[in-house]
Coordinates of C-alpha atoms and ligand atoms in Angstrom, one line a residue:
Chain I
M1 CA -271.8 78.0 119.8
I2 CA -268.4 77.4 121.5
E3 CA -267.9 75.5 124.7
T4 CA -264.7 74.7 126.2
K5 CA -263.9 72.7 129.3
N6 CA -260.5 72.6 131.1
L7 CA -258.8 72.9 127.7
T8 CA -255.1 72.2 128.2
R9 CA -252.1 72.1 126.0
K10 CA -248.4 71.2 127.0
F11 CA -245.5 71.6 124.9
R12 CA -242.6 69.4 126.3
N13 CA -241.8 71.6 129.2
I14 CA -244.3 74.5 129.0
T15 CA -247.9 74.5 129.6
A16 CA -249.0 76.9 126.7
V17 CA -252.8 76.7 127.7
D18 CA -253.8 75.6 131.2
N19 CA -257.4 74.6 132.1
I20 CA -259.2 77.2 130.1
S21 CA -263.1 77.0 130.2
F22 CA -265.5 79.3 128.5
N23 CA -268.8 79.5 126.6
I24 CA -269.5 81.8 123.6
E25 CA -273.0 82.3 122.3
K26 CA -274.3 82.5 118.9
G27 CA -273.8 85.9 117.3
E28 CA -271.4 86.9 120.0
V29 CA -268.1 88.6 119.5
F30 CA -265.9 87.2 122.3
G31 CA -262.6 88.8 122.8
F32 CA -259.3 87.0 123.7
L33 CA -256.8 89.4 125.2
G34 CA -253.2 88.8 126.5
P35 CA -249.6 89.5 125.9
N36 CA -247.5 87.7 123.5
G37 CA -247.1 84.0 124.5
A38 CA -250.2 84.0 126.7
G39 CA -251.5 81.1 124.8
K40 CA -254.2 82.6 122.6
T41 CA -253.0 81.2 119.3
T42 CA -252.6 77.8 120.8
T43 CA -256.2 78.0 122.0
I44 CA -257.5 78.8 118.7
R45 CA -255.4 76.1 117.1
M46 CA -257.0 73.5 119.3
L47 CA -260.7 74.8 118.8
A48 CA -259.8 74.7 114.9
C49 CA -258.5 71.1 115.4
L50 CA -255.1 72.0 114.1
I51 CA -253.5 70.5 117.2
S52 CA -254.8 68.3 119.7
P53 CA -255.5 69.3 123.3
T54 CA -253.5 67.6 126.0
E55 CA -256.4 67.6 128.2
G56 CA -259.9 68.8 128.1
T57 CA -262.6 69.2 125.5
A58 CA -264.4 71.5 123.6
T59 CA -267.4 71.7 121.2
V60 CA -267.5 74.0 118.3
A61 CA -270.8 74.6 116.3
G62 CA -272.2 71.6 118.2
Y63 CA -269.4 69.2 117.2
D64 CA -266.6 67.8 119.6
I65 CA -263.2 68.8 118.5
R66 CA -261.8 65.3 119.4
S67 CA -264.4 63.0 117.8
D68 CA -265.6 65.2 114.9
P69 CA -262.8 67.3 113.6
T70 CA -263.8 67.4 110.0
K71 CA -267.3 68.7 110.9
V72 CA -265.6 71.2 113.1
R73 CA -263.5 72.3 110.3
E74 CA -266.3 72.6 108.0
S75 CA -268.1 75.0 110.2
I76 CA -265.3 77.3 111.0
G77 CA -263.4 80.0 109.2
I78 CA -259.9 80.8 110.5
L79 CA -257.7 83.8 110.2
T80 CA -254.3 82.3 111.2
E81 CA -251.4 84.2 112.8
N82 CA -249.5 84.2 109.5
P83 CA -251.6 85.1 106.4
S84 CA -250.7 81.6 105.1
L85 CA -251.3 82.3 101.6
Y86 CA -249.6 80.8 98.4
E87 CA -247.2 83.5 97.3
R88 CA -246.6 82.1 93.8
L89 CA -250.4 81.9 93.1
T90 CA -252.5 84.8 92.3
A91 CA -255.1 86.2 94.7
Y92 CA -257.9 84.6 92.7
E93 CA -256.1 81.3 92.5
N94 CA -255.7 81.3 96.2
M95 CA -259.2 82.1 97.0
D96 CA -260.5 79.6 94.3
F97 CA -258.7 76.9 95.9
F98 CA -259.8 77.5 99.4
A99 CA -263.4 78.0 98.3
A100 CA -263.3 74.7 96.6
A101 CA -261.6 73.0 99.5
Y102 CA -264.3 74.4 101.9
G103 CA -266.9 72.7 99.6
I104 CA -268.2 75.6 97.2
K105 CA -268.9 73.2 94.3
T106 CA -269.4 75.0 91.1
S107 CA -266.8 77.6 89.8
D108 CA -269.6 80.2 89.1
E109 CA -270.6 80.2 92.7
R110 CA -267.0 80.5 93.8
Q111 CA -266.4 83.4 91.4
Q112 CA -269.5 85.2 92.6
R113 CA -268.7 84.9 96.2
I114 CA -265.0 85.7 95.7
R115 CA -265.7 88.7 93.6
E116 CA -268.3 89.9 96.5
L117 CA -265.6 89.7 99.0
L118 CA -262.7 91.1 97.1
D119 CA -264.9 94.1 95.9
F120 CA -265.6 94.8 99.6
F121 CA -261.9 95.3 100.2
N122 CA -261.1 96.9 96.7
L123 CA -259.0 93.9 95.7
W124 CA -260.9 92.7 92.7
D125 CA -258.8 94.7 90.3
R126 CA -255.8 92.9 91.7
R127 CA -257.1 89.4 91.5
N128 CA -254.8 88.2 88.9
D129 CA -251.5 89.4 90.7
K130 CA -249.3 87.2 92.5
V131 CA -249.8 87.3 96.2
A132 CA -246.1 87.8 96.5
T133 CA -246.6 91.4 95.2
F134 CA -249.1 92.3 97.9
S135 CA -248.5 94.5 100.9
K136 CA -248.9 93.1 104.3
G137 CA -252.3 94.8 104.8
M138 CA -253.4 93.4 101.4
K139 CA -252.4 89.8 102.5
Q140 CA -254.2 90.3 105.7
K141 CA -257.4 91.3 104.0
L142 CA -257.1 88.3 101.7
A143 CA -256.6 86.0 104.5
I144 CA -259.7 87.3 106.1
V145 CA -261.6 86.8 102.7
R146 CA -260.5 83.2 102.8
A147 CA -261.7 82.7 106.3
I148 CA -265.2 83.8 105.5
V149 CA -265.6 82.7 102.0
H150 CA -267.6 79.6 102.7
R151 CA -270.0 81.5 105.1
P152 CA -268.9 79.7 108.2
P153 CA -271.1 80.1 111.2
V154 CA -268.0 80.4 113.5
L155 CA -265.1 82.5 113.0
F156 CA -261.7 82.5 114.5
L157 CA -259.7 85.7 114.0
D158 CA -256.1 85.8 115.4
E159 CA -255.1 89.4 115.4
P160 CA -257.0 90.6 112.4
T161 CA -255.9 94.2 112.7
A162 CA -252.4 93.7 113.7
G163 CA -249.9 95.9 111.7
L164 CA -252.6 97.5 109.6
D165 CA -253.2 101.2 108.9
P166 CA -256.0 102.8 110.8
E167 CA -258.3 102.9 107.6
S168 CA -257.8 99.2 106.9
A169 CA -258.3 98.4 110.6
K170 CA -261.6 100.2 110.6
E171 CA -262.7 98.3 107.4
I172 CA -261.9 95.1 109.1
R173 CA -263.7 96.3 112.3
D174 CA -266.7 97.2 110.3
L175 CA -266.7 93.8 108.7
M176 CA -266.6 92.0 111.8
F177 CA -269.5 94.2 113.3
Q178 CA -271.6 93.4 110.2
L179 CA -270.7 89.6 110.4
S180 CA -271.8 89.3 114.0
Q181 CA -274.8 91.9 114.1
H182 CA -276.4 91.2 110.8
E183 CA -275.3 87.7 110.0
K184 CA -275.3 86.3 113.5
R185 CA -271.8 84.7 113.1
T186 CA -270.0 83.9 116.2
I187 CA -266.5 85.3 116.4
L188 CA -263.7 84.5 118.6
L189 CA -261.3 87.5 118.4
C190 CA -257.7 87.6 119.5
T191 CA -256.3 91.0 119.7
H192 CA -254.0 93.4 121.1
H193 CA -256.0 96.4 120.1
L194 CA -258.1 97.1 123.1
E195 CA -260.1 99.5 121.0
D196 CA -261.2 96.7 118.8
A197 CA -262.4 94.6 121.9
E198 CA -264.0 97.6 123.5
K199 CA -266.1 98.5 120.3
L200 CA -266.8 95.0 119.2
C201 CA -267.0 92.4 122.0
K202 CA -269.7 91.9 124.5
R203 CA -267.3 89.9 126.7
V204 CA -263.5 89.5 126.8
L205 CA -261.3 86.9 128.4
I206 CA -257.9 88.0 129.7
M207 CA -255.2 85.4 129.4
N208 CA -251.7 85.3 130.8
K209 CA -249.2 82.5 130.8
G210 CA -251.8 79.9 129.6
R211 CA -254.2 80.9 132.4
C212 CA -257.4 82.6 132.3
I213 CA -257.3 85.7 134.6
L214 CA -260.5 87.1 133.9
T215 CA -263.8 86.8 131.9
G216 CA -266.4 89.5 131.7
S217 CA -267.8 92.5 129.7
P218 CA -265.3 95.3 129.2
N219 CA -267.3 97.4 131.7
E220 CA -267.2 94.7 134.4
L221 CA -263.5 94.6 133.8
R222 CA -262.9 98.2 134.3
D223 CA -264.9 98.1 137.5
K224 CA -263.1 95.3 138.9
I225 CA -259.8 97.2 138.5
N226 CA -261.1 100.5 139.9
P227 CA -264.3 100.2 141.9
Q228 CA -264.6 103.8 142.6
P229 CA -265.8 106.1 139.9
V230 CA -264.2 109.5 139.4
L231 CA -266.0 112.6 138.5
E232 CA -263.9 115.3 136.6
I233 CA -265.7 118.7 137.1
E234 CA -264.3 121.6 135.2
L235 CA -265.0 125.0 136.5
T236 CA -264.3 128.4 135.4
K237 CA -262.1 128.9 138.5
V238 CA -261.3 126.5 141.4
S239 CA -261.8 128.5 144.5
S240 CA -260.9 127.4 148.1
I241 CA -264.5 127.8 149.1
V242 CA -265.8 125.4 146.4
L243 CA -263.0 123.0 147.3
N244 CA -263.6 123.1 151.1
A245 CA -267.3 122.8 150.4
I246 CA -266.8 119.5 148.6
K247 CA -264.3 118.1 151.0
N248 CA -266.7 118.5 153.8
E249 CA -269.4 116.3 152.1
N250 CA -268.9 112.7 153.3
Y251 CA -269.6 111.1 149.7
A252 CA -266.5 112.7 148.4
K253 CA -263.9 110.0 149.1
E254 CA -260.9 111.7 147.5
V255 CA -260.5 115.1 146.1
K256 CA -257.7 116.1 143.7
V257 CA -257.2 119.4 141.9
L258 CA -255.6 119.3 138.4
D259 CA -253.8 122.5 138.6
Q260 CA -253.6 124.1 135.3
E261 CA -256.9 123.2 134.0
N262 CA -259.3 124.2 136.7
I263 CA -260.5 120.7 137.1
I264 CA -261.4 118.9 140.3
A265 CA -261.1 115.1 140.3
V266 CA -263.6 113.6 142.9
S267 CA -263.8 109.9 143.7
V268 CA -267.2 108.9 144.8
G269 CA -269.1 105.8 145.9
D270 CA -272.0 105.8 143.4
A271 CA -271.9 108.0 140.5
R272 CA -275.6 108.0 139.9
V273 CA -276.5 109.3 143.4
D274 CA -273.5 111.4 144.1
T275 CA -273.2 113.3 140.9
P276 CA -276.2 115.6 141.5
K277 CA -275.2 116.2 145.1
I278 CA -271.8 117.4 144.0
V279 CA -273.2 119.7 141.4
R280 CA -275.7 121.1 144.0
T281 CA -272.8 121.8 146.5
I282 CA -270.7 123.5 144.0
V283 CA -273.5 125.7 142.7
E284 CA -274.3 126.5 146.4
A285 CA -270.8 127.5 146.8
Q286 CA -270.9 130.0 143.9
G287 CA -268.8 127.7 141.7
Q288 CA -269.3 128.0 137.9
I289 CA -269.6 124.5 136.3
L290 CA -268.3 124.2 132.7
S291 CA -268.5 120.4 132.5
V292 CA -269.0 117.4 134.5
K293 CA -267.5 114.0 133.3
L294 CA -267.6 110.4 134.7
L295 CA -264.3 109.0 134.2
R296 CA -263.8 105.2 133.9
P297 CA -260.5 103.7 133.6
S298 CA -259.8 102.8 130.0
L299 CA -259.8 99.1 129.2
E300 CA -256.1 99.5 128.4
E301 CA -255.4 100.7 131.9
A302 CA -257.5 97.9 133.4
Y303 CA -255.8 95.4 131.1
L304 CA -252.2 96.5 131.9
K305 CA -252.9 96.5 135.5
L306 CA -254.4 93.1 135.5
I307 CA -251.5 91.7 133.6
K308 CA -248.9 93.4 135.9
E309 CA -250.8 91.8 138.9
G310 CA -250.6 88.6 137.4
K311 CA -246.7 88.9 136.8
Q312 CA -246.3 89.7 140.4
Q313 CA -247.8 86.6 141.6
Chain G
M1 CA -261.5 59.2 100.3
N2 CA -262.9 61.9 98.0
M3 CA -260.7 61.9 94.9
Q4 CA -261.9 65.3 93.8
K5 CA -260.4 66.9 96.9
A6 CA -257.1 65.1 96.4
W7 CA -257.2 66.4 92.8
L8 CA -257.7 69.9 94.2
V9 CA -254.7 69.6 96.3
F10 CA -252.8 68.3 93.4
K11 CA -253.9 71.0 91.0
K12 CA -252.8 73.7 93.7
D13 CA -249.5 72.2 94.3
W14 CA -248.8 71.8 90.7
L15 CA -249.7 75.5 89.9
E16 CA -247.0 76.3 92.7
I17 CA -244.3 74.0 91.4
K18 CA -244.8 75.0 87.8
R19 CA -243.7 78.5 88.8
N20 CA -240.9 77.6 91.0
W21 CA -237.6 77.3 89.1
Q22 CA -235.7 75.8 92.2
V23 CA -237.8 72.7 91.4
L24 CA -238.3 72.8 87.9
L25 CA -234.7 73.2 86.9
P26 CA -233.3 70.0 88.3
I27 CA -236.2 67.9 87.1
I28 CA -235.9 69.3 83.6
L29 CA -232.1 69.5 83.3
L30 CA -231.1 66.0 84.4
P31 CA -233.5 64.1 82.1
L32 CA -232.5 66.4 79.3
I33 CA -228.8 65.7 79.7
F34 CA -229.5 62.0 79.9
S35 CA -231.6 61.8 76.9
V36 CA -229.4 64.0 74.7
V37 CA -226.1 63.8 76.0
F38 CA -225.9 59.8 76.0
P39 CA -227.0 59.5 72.4
I40 CA -224.3 62.0 71.5
I41 CA -221.8 59.9 73.3
I42 CA -223.0 56.9 71.4
S43 CA -222.9 58.8 68.2
S44 CA -219.4 59.7 68.6
V45 CA -218.3 56.2 69.8
S46 CA -220.0 54.7 66.7
N47 CA -218.2 57.0 64.4
A48 CA -214.8 56.2 65.7
P49 CA -212.5 54.0 63.8
T50 CA -213.2 50.4 64.6
Q51 CA -209.8 49.6 66.0
D52 CA -210.1 52.1 68.6
V53 CA -213.3 50.6 70.1
S54 CA -212.3 47.3 71.5
S55 CA -215.0 45.5 73.4
G56 CA -212.6 45.3 76.3
D57 CA -214.1 48.3 78.0
F58 CA -217.3 46.3 78.5
Q59 CA -215.8 42.9 78.9
L60 CA -217.2 42.3 82.4
L61 CA -220.6 43.4 81.3
T62 CA -220.5 41.3 78.1
A63 CA -219.5 38.3 79.9
N64 CA -222.3 38.2 82.0
L65 CA -225.0 38.7 79.6
P66 CA -227.6 35.9 79.0
A67 CA -226.7 33.3 76.4
D68 CA -229.2 34.4 73.8
V69 CA -227.8 38.0 73.8
Q70 CA -224.3 36.6 73.7
A71 CA -225.2 34.6 70.6
L72 CA -226.6 37.9 69.0
L73 CA -223.4 39.8 69.9
A74 CA -221.3 37.0 68.3
E75 CA -222.8 37.8 64.9
M76 CA -222.1 41.5 65.2
T77 CA -219.1 43.8 64.2
P78 CA -217.0 45.2 67.2
N79 CA -218.6 48.6 66.4
Q80 CA -222.2 47.2 66.5
V81 CA -221.4 45.3 69.8
M82 CA -220.1 48.5 71.5
V83 CA -223.2 50.6 70.3
Y84 CA -225.6 47.7 71.4
I85 CA -224.3 47.4 74.8
M86 CA -224.0 51.1 75.6
V87 CA -227.6 51.9 74.1
L88 CA -229.4 48.9 75.8
Y89 CA -227.4 48.1 79.0
F90 CA -224.8 50.6 80.0
F91 CA -227.0 53.8 80.1
A92 CA -230.2 51.9 81.2
P93 CA -229.8 52.2 85.0
F94 CA -229.0 55.9 84.8
F95 CA -232.6 56.5 83.8
L96 CA -233.8 55.1 87.1
I97 CA -232.1 58.1 88.6
I98 CA -234.8 60.3 86.9
P99 CA -237.9 59.1 88.8
V100 CA -236.0 58.9 92.1
M101 CA -234.6 62.5 91.9
A102 CA -237.7 64.2 90.3
S103 CA -240.1 62.8 92.8
S104 CA -238.0 63.5 95.7
V105 CA -237.4 67.2 94.7
M106 CA -241.2 67.6 94.3
A107 CA -242.2 65.9 97.4
S108 CA -239.7 67.8 99.4
D109 CA -241.2 71.1 98.1
S110 CA -244.7 69.9 98.6
F111 CA -244.1 68.6 102.1
A112 CA -241.2 70.5 103.7
G113 CA -241.5 73.3 101.5
E114 CA -245.3 74.0 102.2
R115 CA -244.5 73.9 106.0
E116 CA -241.3 76.2 105.6
R117 CA -243.4 78.8 103.8
K118 CA -245.9 78.7 106.6
T119 CA -248.8 77.9 104.3
I120 CA -249.6 74.6 105.7
E121 CA -251.6 75.9 108.6
A122 CA -254.4 77.2 106.4
L123 CA -254.4 74.1 104.3
L124 CA -254.6 72.0 107.5
A125 CA -257.4 74.1 108.7
T126 CA -259.7 73.1 105.7
P127 CA -262.0 70.1 105.8
I128 CA -259.9 68.1 103.4
S129 CA -259.1 64.9 105.2
N130 CA -255.5 63.6 106.0
S131 CA -255.7 60.8 103.3
E132 CA -256.9 63.3 100.7
L133 CA -254.1 65.6 101.4
L134 CA -251.6 63.1 101.5
M135 CA -253.0 61.5 98.2
G136 CA -252.9 64.9 96.4
K137 CA -249.4 65.6 97.5
I138 CA -248.2 62.1 96.6
L139 CA -249.9 62.5 93.1
V140 CA -248.2 65.9 92.6
S141 CA -244.8 64.2 93.2
F142 CA -245.5 61.0 91.2
I143 CA -247.3 62.3 88.1
P144 CA -244.7 64.9 87.0
A145 CA -241.9 62.5 87.8
M146 CA -243.3 59.7 85.7
I147 CA -243.9 62.2 82.8
V148 CA -240.3 63.4 82.7
T149 CA -239.3 59.8 83.0
I150 CA -241.2 58.5 80.1
A151 CA -240.5 61.8 78.1
S152 CA -236.7 61.3 78.5
F153 CA -237.1 57.6 77.6
A154 CA -239.0 58.6 74.4
V155 CA -236.4 61.3 73.6
Y156 CA -233.6 58.9 74.2
S157 CA -235.2 56.1 72.1
T158 CA -235.8 58.4 69.2
I159 CA -232.5 59.9 69.1
V160 CA -230.7 56.4 69.5
D161 CA -232.9 55.0 66.7
I162 CA -232.0 57.8 64.4
I163 CA -228.3 57.4 65.2
T164 CA -228.3 53.7 65.0
F165 CA -230.7 53.0 62.3
E166 CA -228.0 52.7 59.6
I167 CA -225.5 50.9 61.9
F168 CA -227.9 48.1 62.4
N169 CA -229.2 48.1 58.8
G170 CA -232.7 49.4 59.6
I171 CA -233.4 47.5 62.9
L172 CA -234.6 49.7 65.7
L173 CA -233.0 49.0 69.0
L174 CA -235.4 50.8 71.2
P175 CA -238.0 50.5 72.8
N176 CA -237.3 46.8 73.7
A177 CA -238.9 44.7 76.3
N178 CA -236.2 45.4 79.0
W179 CA -236.5 49.0 78.7
L180 CA -240.3 49.1 78.7
I181 CA -240.3 46.9 81.9
M182 CA -237.8 49.3 83.5
I183 CA -239.7 52.6 82.6
F184 CA -243.2 51.5 83.0
G185 CA -242.5 48.8 85.9
V186 CA -239.6 49.8 87.9
A187 CA -239.7 53.5 87.6
P188 CA -243.1 53.9 89.2
V189 CA -242.3 51.6 92.2
I190 CA -238.9 53.3 92.7
A191 CA -240.6 56.7 92.5
I192 CA -243.3 55.8 95.1
C193 CA -240.5 54.5 97.4
S194 CA -238.7 57.8 97.0
I195 CA -241.8 59.9 97.7
G196 CA -242.6 57.8 100.9
L197 CA -239.0 58.3 102.2
T198 CA -239.2 62.0 101.4
V199 CA -242.5 62.3 103.2
I200 CA -240.9 60.9 106.3
I201 CA -237.6 62.9 106.0
S202 CA -239.8 66.1 105.4
A203 CA -241.6 65.4 108.8
K204 CA -238.3 65.4 110.7
V205 CA -236.4 68.4 108.9
K206 CA -236.8 72.3 109.0
G207 CA -237.1 72.9 105.3
F208 CA -237.1 72.1 101.7
K209 CA -233.4 72.4 101.2
E210 CA -232.6 70.0 104.1
A211 CA -235.2 67.6 103.0
Q212 CA -233.6 67.7 99.5
Q213 CA -230.1 67.2 100.8
I214 CA -231.0 64.1 102.8
S215 CA -233.0 62.7 100.1
V216 CA -229.9 62.5 98.0
I217 CA -229.1 59.3 100.0
L218 CA -232.0 57.8 98.0
L219 CA -229.8 57.8 94.8
L220 CA -227.2 55.5 96.4
P221 CA -229.1 52.2 95.7
V222 CA -229.5 53.4 92.1
L223 CA -226.0 54.3 91.8
G224 CA -225.3 50.8 93.1
L225 CA -227.2 49.4 90.0
V226 CA -225.2 51.6 87.7
F227 CA -221.9 50.3 89.1
G228 CA -223.2 46.9 89.5
Q229 CA -224.0 46.6 85.8
M230 CA -220.9 48.2 84.7
S231 CA -218.9 45.5 86.7
G232 CA -221.2 42.8 85.5
L233 CA -222.4 42.0 88.8
I234 CA -226.1 42.7 88.1
I235 CA -227.4 42.7 84.6
L236 CA -230.7 44.4 84.3
G237 CA -232.6 41.6 82.4
P238 CA -236.2 40.7 82.7
L239 CA -235.8 38.4 85.6
V240 CA -233.8 40.9 87.7
L241 CA -236.2 43.7 86.8
A242 CA -239.2 41.8 87.8
A243 CA -237.4 40.9 91.1
L244 CA -236.7 44.7 91.5
I245 CA -240.3 45.6 91.0
G246 CA -241.4 42.8 93.6
I247 CA -239.0 44.1 96.3
L248 CA -239.7 47.6 95.8
A249 CA -243.5 47.1 95.8
V250 CA -243.0 45.5 99.3
V251 CA -240.8 48.2 100.5
D252 CA -243.4 50.8 99.0
V253 CA -246.2 49.4 101.2
A254 CA -244.0 49.6 104.3
I255 CA -242.8 53.1 103.5
I256 CA -246.1 54.5 102.7
Y257 CA -247.6 53.0 105.8
A258 CA -244.9 54.7 107.9
G259 CA -245.5 58.1 105.9
V260 CA -249.2 58.0 106.6
R261 CA -248.3 57.5 110.3
M262 CA -246.1 60.5 110.2
F263 CA -248.5 62.5 108.4
Q264 CA -250.7 63.3 111.3
R265 CA -252.2 66.7 110.9
E266 CA -253.0 67.3 114.5
E267 CA -249.2 67.2 115.2
I268 CA -247.5 68.7 112.1
L269 CA -248.0 72.3 113.6
A270 CA -247.1 71.2 117.1
K271 CA -243.8 69.7 116.2
N272 CA -242.3 72.6 114.4
N273 CA -242.4 76.2 115.4
Ligands
LIG401 N1 -245.4 74.3 118.4 C1 -244.9 74.8 119.6 N2 -243.9 74.0 120.4 C2 -243.4 74.6 121.4 N3 -243.9 75.6 122.1 C3 -245.0 76.3 121.5 C4 -245.5 75.8 120.4 N4 -246.5 76.8 120.0 C5 -246.5 77.5 121.0 N5 -245.7 77.3 121.9 C6 -245.5 78.1 123.2 O1 -246.7 78.2 123.8 C7 -246.9 79.5 124.5 C8 -248.2 80.1 123.9 O2 -248.0 80.5 122.6 P1 -249.1 81.2 121.7 O3 -250.4 80.4 121.9 O4 -248.5 81.4 120.5 O5 -249.3 82.7 122.4 P2 -250.0 83.9 121.9 O6 -250.8 83.7 120.7 O7 -251.1 84.3 123.0 O8 -249.0 84.9 121.8 C9 -245.5 80.2 124.1 O9 -244.7 80.2 125.2 C10 -245.0 79.5 123.0 O10 -243.6 79.6 123.0
LIG402 MG1 -250.7 84.5 118.8

């Protein structure tokens, strides 16, 4: 649905986006991660035909961003970094203008669609209030309504949950899930909330200083950072007999005891093979197991580590 | 170009401008002053004792009027001459300030203002084409500017006619051919010129305020006409007005062409951040 090839954008002395290539499939939620200034917004702006690339090309929904910008614009919905709403107009006037601009012809059709979406966010009652009186979160929701009002097959969402309360963030996450799962819309999601990326994205791309550092599923990403899985085993009591028994096994690469909690952390080669072995060893050494947990580094840890490595280079 | 889309942009911008006092105030106030205060001045002059009004104040202007007007004036009382010249000549070029100022205030808000308020990004993301956007925004500067120009002309004419009706024994001074050419011929081309220049200025500056401040320069040529006529150098007769329309029309084409080239949506966001 989206294909980019060596996409590059320079501003005078800086290269905001440097040779980015990726493909996004239909119905996929693709995550765009990276610190401030990484070039996420600039990439989205190029894909939405808002600024032209310095080099490289891309196709969106089958149309080339250089030769067919109007067709691209018709096929996408975009949530920009700023809500970009007319503060002197009411919520309804804003939505009605954009719905018409995106080609919804009759005012009945527009009203029906706008009502459906404003109802979803509980904003229909506020439709006749000026946007200037709206809270940040309400503006954000309104901007999302604008992005999807014309049912575009491709959506670009630039930090949709930034600065929202947890409840609103969840509403928006649920909406994104519904859009991709049930309506098969393709979503490019820029986010700082790794939780969002983890819950929604099949694949993510991590960017820093305009370059792509890594592309893959959240799981692949974690494995790349920390290839050794860690087992956390909670016992009623950590005895030296149990500890020594584990240390003597060659699959246990590293053994740590978390003092206060009676937990042993064991690094292993392959969790699927080694977990049963460890459990047997502990039981044979008279240990009483309360729980066994396979630990993976959180996406956040993986992300922070990658960015840090990028900075050191 | 799809005119429906241009109208859509027009309606949206108009809705915004209608609720913006910063924009409305100057474009209502100035025409109001011109169309009401000028007739009051005329009225007070016409009521003054005859010996106080010597045509000396307008000697330069009068001396350069065409022969047929001179002949007309020769048969009038000094008081009538005074009123006649003030109503039809002296105040005329002031009314060209209205389309220049109104259209540039509105164009500043529509172009530089929209970018300053950061609403331009979502607008540029829509499938409305460059020419439709530009057309909608030019119309929203042009149409209201022409409406206030014509309205102030109508108000001025009405008040003037009421005041001078008796002085000229039932002859109505306005509207006359000169004024009609000025309001319906010169005003539109001068408004377009001012809009085009404001589009260019708006692309270069940060915000609405600066765009407006720089566009004040546009008033200079019009003030030139005001003083030119006062000093008798230029008399706004049919020929001069026709020449003005011709010259401005050519300038319009050049400026709009340059404005279209400046209004490249792919670079509007890139330039400013
Ligand atoms: N219009 C612009 N002019 C100059 N520099 C810009 C412009 N837009 C973005 N940049 C620069 O490009 C880099 C990437 O910015 P951006 O794409 O907004 O990052 P992100 O969205 O990932 O935070 C930043 O260094 C930013 O300063
Ligand atoms: Mg950004």
